[in-house]
Coordinates of C-alpha atoms and ligand atoms in Angstrom, one line a residue:
X1 CA -28.1 -1.3 -26.2
X2 CA -27.5 0.7 -23.7
X3 CA -24.0 0.9 -22.1
X4 CA -23.2 -0.2 -18.5
X5 CA -23.1 2.5 -15.9
X6 CA -19.8 3.2 -14.3
X7 CA -19.2 5.3 -11.1
X8 CA -15.4 6.6 -10.8
X9 CA -15.4 6.8 -6.9
X10 CA -12.6 9.4 -7.0
X11 CA -11.2 12.0 -9.2
X12 CA -8.9 10.5 -11.9
X13 CA -6.7 11.3 -14.8
X14 CA -9.2 13.2 -16.9
X15 CA -8.3 11.6 -20.3
X16 CA -8.5 8.4 -18.7
X17 CA -12.2 9.2 -17.6
X18 CA -12.4 10.4 -21.0
X19 CA -11.6 6.5 -22.3
X20 CA -14.2 5.3 -20.0
X21 CA -16.8 7.3 -21.7
X22 CA -15.8 5.7 -25.1
X23 CA -17.2 2.4 -23.4
X24 CA -19.6 3.2 -20.5
X25 CA -21.7 5.8 -19.1
X26 CA -19.7 7.4 -16.6
X27 CA -20.2 9.4 -13.6
X28 CA -17.0 10.7 -11.7
X29 CA -16.7 12.1 -8.6
X30 CA -14.7 15.1 -10.0
X31 CA -14.5 17.0 -6.5
X32 CA -12.6 13.9 -5.1
X33 CA -14.8 13.9 -1.8
X34 CA -14.1 10.9 0.0
X35 CA -17.7 9.8 0.3
X36 CA -19.3 8.2 3.5
X37 CA -20.3 4.5 3.2
X38 CA -24.0 5.8 2.7
X39 CA -23.2 8.3 0.3
X40 CA -20.7 5.8 -2.0
X41 CA -24.0 3.5 -1.7
X42 CA -26.3 6.2 -3.0
X43 CA -24.0 7.1 -6.2
X44 CA -23.4 3.1 -6.9
X45 CA -27.4 2.0 -6.3
X46 CA -28.0 2.2 -10.1
X47 CA -24.2 1.1 -11.2
X48 CA -23.0 -1.8 -12.8
X49 CA -19.5 -1.3 -12.2
X50 CA -17.4 1.1 -10.0
X51 CA -13.8 2.2 -9.9
X52 CA -12.3 2.6 -6.5
X53 CA -9.5 3.4 -4.4
X54 CA -8.4 2.0 -0.8
X55 CA -10.6 4.7 0.5
X56 CA -13.8 2.9 -0.4
X57 CA -15.1 -0.2 1.1
X58 CA -17.2 -3.1 -0.9
X59 CA -18.7 -5.0 1.8
X60 CA -22.1 -6.6 2.3
X61 CA -24.1 -3.3 3.1
X62 CA -22.5 -1.7 -0.2
X63 CA -23.5 -5.0 -2.6
X64 CA -27.0 -5.0 -0.9
X65 CA -27.6 -1.4 -1.7
X66 CA -26.2 -1.8 -5.5
X67 CA -28.4 -5.0 -6.7
X68 CA -26.9 -4.4 -10.6
X69 CA -23.3 -4.0 -9.3
X70 CA -21.0 -6.6 -11.2
X71 CA -17.0 -5.8 -10.8
X72 CA -15.4 -3.3 -8.8
X73 CA -11.9 -2.4 -10.1
X74 CA -9.6 -1.0 -7.4
X75 CA -6.6 1.3 -8.3
X76 CA -4.5 -0.5 -6.1
X77 CA -2.7 -3.8 -5.6
X78 CA -3.9 -4.0 -2.1
X79 CA -7.7 -4.8 -1.7
X80 CA -8.7 -5.0 2.0
X81 CA -11.0 -2.6 1.4
X82 CA -13.0 -5.3 -0.4
X83 CA -14.6 -8.1 1.3
X84 CA -13.6 -10.4 -1.2
X85 CA -15.6 -13.7 -0.1
X86 CA -19.2 -11.4 0.2
X87 CA -18.4 -10.1 -3.4
X88 CA -17.9 -13.8 -4.6
X89 CA -20.8 -14.7 -2.9
X90 CA -22.9 -12.0 -4.5
X91 CA -21.6 -12.5 -7.8
X92 CA -19.5 -9.4 -7.8
X93 CA -16.1 -9.6 -9.7
X94 CA -12.9 -7.7 -7.6
X95 CA -9.9 -6.8 -9.7
X96 CA -6.5 -4.9 -8.3
X97 CA -3.3 -3.1 -10.0
X98 CA -0.4 -5.6 -9.3
X99 CA 3.0 -5.4 -11.3
X100 CA 2.7 -1.9 -12.8
X101 CA 3.3 -0.3 -9.3
X102 CA 6.0 -2.6 -8.2
X103 CA 9.3 -1.0 -9.1
X104 CA 8.0 2.2 -7.8
X105 CA 7.1 1.1 -4.5
X106 CA 10.4 -0.6 -4.1
X107 CA 11.9 2.6 -4.9
X108 CA 10.2 4.2 -2.3
X109 CA 10.2 1.9 0.2
X110 CA 14.1 1.7 0.0
X111 CA 14.0 5.9 -0.1
X112 CA 12.1 5.6 2.9
X113 CA 14.7 3.1 4.5
X114 CA 17.5 5.4 3.8
X115 CA 16.0 8.6 4.9
X116 CA 15.3 7.3 8.3
X117 CA 18.1 5.5 8.8
X118 CA 20.0 8.4 7.8
X119 CA 18.0 10.9 9.8
X120 CA 17.2 12.8 7.1
X121 CA 14.0 14.5 8.1
X122 CA 15.3 15.1 11.4
X123 CA 18.2 16.9 10.2
X124 CA 15.9 18.9 7.6
X125 CA 13.5 20.4 10.2
X126 CA 17.0 21.4 12.7
X127 CA 18.1 23.3 9.5
X128 CA 15.0 24.8 8.8
X129 CA 14.4 25.9 12.2
X130 CA 18.3 28.0 11.9
X131 CA 19.7 25.4 14.8
X132 CA 22.5 24.3 12.5
X133 CA 25.3 26.6 14.1
X134 CA 28.3 24.3 13.6
X135 CA 29.6 20.4 12.8
X136 CA 30.1 18.3 15.5
X137 CA 31.3 14.8 15.0
X138 CA 28.1 13.2 16.3
X139 CA 25.8 15.6 14.6
X140 CA 22.7 13.0 13.4
X141 CA 24.8 10.3 13.2
X142 CA 22.7 7.8 12.0
X143 CA 22.5 3.8 11.6
X144 CA 24.5 2.2 8.3
X145 CA 22.6 1.0 5.5
X146 CA 25.3 -0.3 2.8
X147 CA 26.6 -3.7 4.6
X148 CA 24.1 -3.9 6.9
X149 CA 21.6 -6.6 7.6
X150 CA 18.1 -6.1 5.6
X151 CA 15.0 -8.1 7.0
X152 CA 12.0 -7.9 4.9
X153 CA 8.4 -9.1 6.0
X154 CA 5.8 -10.1 3.1
X155 CA 8.1 -11.4 0.3
X156 CA 5.8 -10.7 -2.5
X157 CA 6.7 -8.7 -5.7
X158 CA 7.7 -5.4 -4.1
X159 CA 9.4 -7.3 -1.0
X160 CA 11.6 -9.1 -3.8
X161 CA 12.1 -5.5 -5.3
X162 CA 13.4 -4.3 -1.8
X163 CA 15.8 -7.3 -1.5
X164 CA 17.2 -6.7 -4.8
X165 CA 18.0 -3.4 -4.0
X166 CA 19.4 -4.1 -0.9
X167 CA 21.6 -6.9 -1.8
X168 CA 22.9 -5.7 -5.0
X169 CA 22.9 -2.2 -5.1
X170 CA 24.0 -1.9 -1.1
X171 CA 25.7 -5.0 -0.3
X172 CA 23.3 -5.9 2.4
X173 CA 22.7 -9.3 3.6
X174 CA 19.2 -9.7 3.1
X175 CA 16.7 -12.3 5.5
X176 CA 12.8 -12.5 4.8
X177 CA 10.0 -13.9 6.5
X178 CA 6.9 -14.9 4.5
X179 CA 3.9 -17.3 4.6
X180 CA 5.7 -19.2 2.3
X181 CA 9.5 -19.7 1.0
X182 CA 10.0 -18.6 -2.3
X183 CA 11.7 -20.9 -4.6
X184 CA 15.5 -21.6 -4.6
X185 CA 15.7 -19.5 -8.0
X186 CA 14.1 -16.6 -6.5
X187 CA 15.8 -16.4 -3.1
X188 CA 19.1 -17.0 -5.1
X189 CA 18.4 -14.2 -7.4
X190 CA 17.3 -11.8 -4.6
X191 CA 20.1 -13.1 -2.4
X192 CA 17.9 -13.5 0.6
X193 CA 17.5 -16.2 3.1
X194 CA 14.5 -17.6 4.6
X195 CA 14.2 -17.1 8.3
X196 CA 11.7 -17.0 11.4
X197 CA 9.7 -13.8 12.3
X198 CA 11.4 -13.7 15.5
X199 CA 14.9 -14.6 14.2
X200 CA 14.3 -11.7 11.4
X201 CA 13.5 -9.0 14.5
X202 CA 16.3 -10.0 16.5
X203 CA 18.8 -10.0 13.4
X204 CA 18.2 -7.0 10.8
X205 CA 19.2 -3.8 11.4
X206 CA 16.4 -2.5 9.1
X207 CA 13.1 -4.4 9.0
X208 CA 10.7 -3.4 6.0
X209 CA 6.9 -4.4 6.4
X210 CA 5.5 -5.3 3.1
X211 CA 2.7 -7.6 3.9
X212 CA -1.1 -7.4 2.7
X213 CA -3.3 -6.4 5.8
X214 CA -5.8 -9.2 6.9
X215 CA -7.1 -10.1 10.5
X216 CA -4.3 -12.4 10.2
X217 CA -1.5 -9.5 10.0
X218 CA -3.1 -6.8 12.1
X219 CA -0.5 -5.7 14.5
X220 CA 2.4 -8.0 13.0
X221 CA 4.4 -5.6 14.8
X222 CA 3.2 -4.8 18.3
X223 CA 5.2 -4.2 22.0
X224 CA 6.6 -7.8 21.9
X225 CA 8.0 -7.4 18.4
X226 CA 9.4 -4.4 19.0
X227 CA 10.8 -5.7 22.1
X228 CA 12.9 -8.5 19.8
X229 CA 14.4 -5.8 17.8
X230 CA 17.9 -4.0 18.1
X231 CA 17.9 -0.7 20.1
X232 CA 19.7 0.7 16.9
X233 CA 17.4 -0.9 14.3
X234 CA 14.8 0.9 12.1
X235 CA 11.4 -0.2 10.9
X236 CA 9.5 0.9 7.8
X237 CA 5.8 0.4 7.2
X238 CA 4.9 0.5 3.1
X239 CA 2.1 -2.2 3.6
X240 CA -1.0 -0.7 5.5
X241 CA -1.9 0.7 8.5
X242 CA -3.0 -1.6 10.9
X243 CA 0.3 -3.9 10.4
X244 CA 2.1 -1.8 12.8
X245 CA 0.3 -1.0 16.3
X246 CA 1.3 2.7 16.2
X247 CA 0.8 3.7 19.8
X248 CA 3.0 0.7 20.6
X249 CA 5.6 1.8 18.0
X250 CA 5.6 5.7 19.2
X251 CA 6.3 4.7 23.0
X252 CA 9.6 2.3 21.8
X253 CA 11.0 5.2 19.3
X254 CA 10.3 7.7 22.6
X255 CA 12.0 5.2 24.4
X256 CA 14.7 4.8 22.4
X257 CA 13.8 0.8 22.7
X258 CA 14.6 1.2 18.6
X259 CA 16.4 3.9 16.7
X260 CA 14.0 5.1 14.1
X261 CA 10.8 4.7 12.3
X262 CA 9.8 5.4 8.4
X263 CA 5.8 5.0 8.3
X264 CA 3.7 5.8 4.9
X265 CA 0.8 4.0 6.2
X266 CA -0.6 4.5 9.5
X267 CA -3.6 2.8 11.4
X268 CA -6.8 5.0 10.7
X269 CA -5.2 7.1 8.0
X270 CA -5.5 9.9 7.2
X271 CA -5.4 10.4 10.7
X272 CA -2.0 10.0 12.5
X273 CA -1.3 8.7 16.0
X274 CA -0.8 12.1 17.8
X275 CA 2.4 10.6 19.5
X276 CA 4.0 9.9 16.1
X277 CA 3.8 13.3 15.1
X278 CA 5.7 14.3 18.4
X279 CA 8.5 12.0 18.3
X280 CA 11.4 13.3 16.4
X281 CA 13.0 9.8 15.3
X282 CA 10.3 8.9 12.6
X283 CA 9.6 9.7 9.1
X284 CA 6.1 10.2 8.2
X285 CA 4.7 10.5 4.5
X286 CA 1.1 10.5 3.4
X287 CA 0.8 6.8 1.8
X288 CA 2.6 8.3 -1.5
X289 CA 4.7 4.9 -2.1
X290 CA 3.1 4.4 -5.5
X291 CA 3.2 8.1 -6.2
X292 CA 4.9 8.8 -9.4
X293 CA 2.9 10.2 -12.4
X294 CA 3.8 7.6 -14.9
X295 CA 3.1 4.8 -11.9
X296 CA -0.4 6.2 -11.0
X297 CA -1.6 6.3 -14.8
X298 CA -0.4 2.6 -15.2
X299 CA -2.7 1.7 -12.0
X300 CA -5.6 4.1 -13.4
X301 CA -5.4 2.5 -16.8
X302 CA -5.3 -1.1 -15.6
X303 CA -8.3 -0.5 -13.5
X304 CA -9.8 1.2 -16.6
X305 CA -8.7 -1.7 -18.8
X306 CA -10.3 -4.3 -16.4
X307 CA -13.5 -2.5 -16.5
X308 CA -13.3 -2.6 -20.5
X309 CA -12.8 -6.2 -20.6
X310 CA -15.0 -7.3 -18.2
X311 CA -18.0 -5.8 -19.9
X312 CA -16.3 -6.7 -23.5
X313 CA -16.7 -10.3 -22.2
X314 CA -13.1 -10.9 -22.1
X315 CA -13.3 -11.4 -18.3
X316 CA -11.2 -9.5 -16.0
X317 CA -7.5 -9.0 -16.6
X318 CA -6.1 -9.1 -12.9
X319 CA -9.3 -10.7 -10.9
X320 CA -8.6 -11.1 -6.6
X321 CA -11.8 -13.4 -6.5
X322 CA -13.9 -15.7 -8.6
X323 CA -17.8 -14.7 -8.4
X324 CA -20.2 -17.6 -8.2
X325 CA -21.5 -18.1 -11.4
X326 CA -25.2 -18.4 -10.7
X327 CA -24.8 -15.0 -8.4
X328 CA -23.2 -13.4 -11.1
X329 CA -25.8 -14.2 -13.7
X330 CA -28.7 -13.1 -11.5
X331 CA -26.5 -9.9 -11.5
X332 CA -26.3 -9.5 -14.9
X333 CA -30.0 -9.5 -15.2
X334 CA -30.7 -7.1 -12.5
X335 CA -32.7 -4.4 -13.4
Ligands
8YV1 C1 -2.5 3.2 -3.5 C2 -1.6 1.3 -2.0 O1 -1.9 4.7 -3.6 O2 -1.5 0.0 -4.1 C3 -2.1 -0.1 -3.0 O3 -2.0 -1.2 -2.4 O4 -1.6 1.2 -1.3 C4 -1.3 2.4 -3.1 O5 -0.9 2.5 -4.2 C5 -3.9 3.4 -2.4 O6 -4.1 2.0 -1.9 C6 -4.9 4.3 -3.3 O7 -5.6 3.5 -3.8

């Protein structure tokens, strides 16, 4: 029996690619080029499975160009690069990598909060530039972290991880806003209080964004929301570019309408809004919140496990959609 053909759309750990080769006929993008949609479609045209990252879009055009495709396994917990409805209608399974990155990403969110509030990047640049000549009482005096109010927008697993760190580790008062309230037990465990978005923005010293990206969450933070925040507040985005209006944020930072921001994700990344590159009170990192060796290995392993389980007939481990049975059956027969 011929093995399913799998496309690994970006470079991954060589041993995980090797493991996939024990199950499948595998093509790996070993050069790690970010393909255009047309290049991705050309490579996926004869494949039954694809292992993607957030950089590859699986949409109606790709589905039409890859008639045999049955599963796209994303190496990410966020899957806004998938048109999940178009995939379900076309009979294509989508999977993601939840849980394995939760604590690592929460660690990074907290690190970015601390670096931002305590002005670590700005002061390091000052030192490297040879500008440190004397101690001053207010030199790089930032915002307090311990005992302050932490506002979390998006209280999924990562948001809860940040809440636990803030409440239990730093004695912070935690308020959160989410589409739905957590159970009383989870609220107690996270020591978190549910509030409306406006109240959160007006009262938090540090606002952390951890919402999934969708049309509904586009520009969750724009000029109007920034205007509600305290002038001493910090804003942290580890969710997705597009959750924040980056141009409005750069203006607010430049004019001192909020104190500082820490950003790991950007609208149109890897491009970064030029105004963000010139304001001093922002810490910028290149989408690395899940980037520890152990966690990236766990993400790649789970994506591979999803492909293996799916083609073994055990079903996907961490599905993000439910393909229609009839369309899925048609795809299974397509040659
Ligand atoms: C990934 C992420 O590194 O999991 C996510 O949703 O944003 C990151 O952990 C990135 O999406 C690459 O796939």
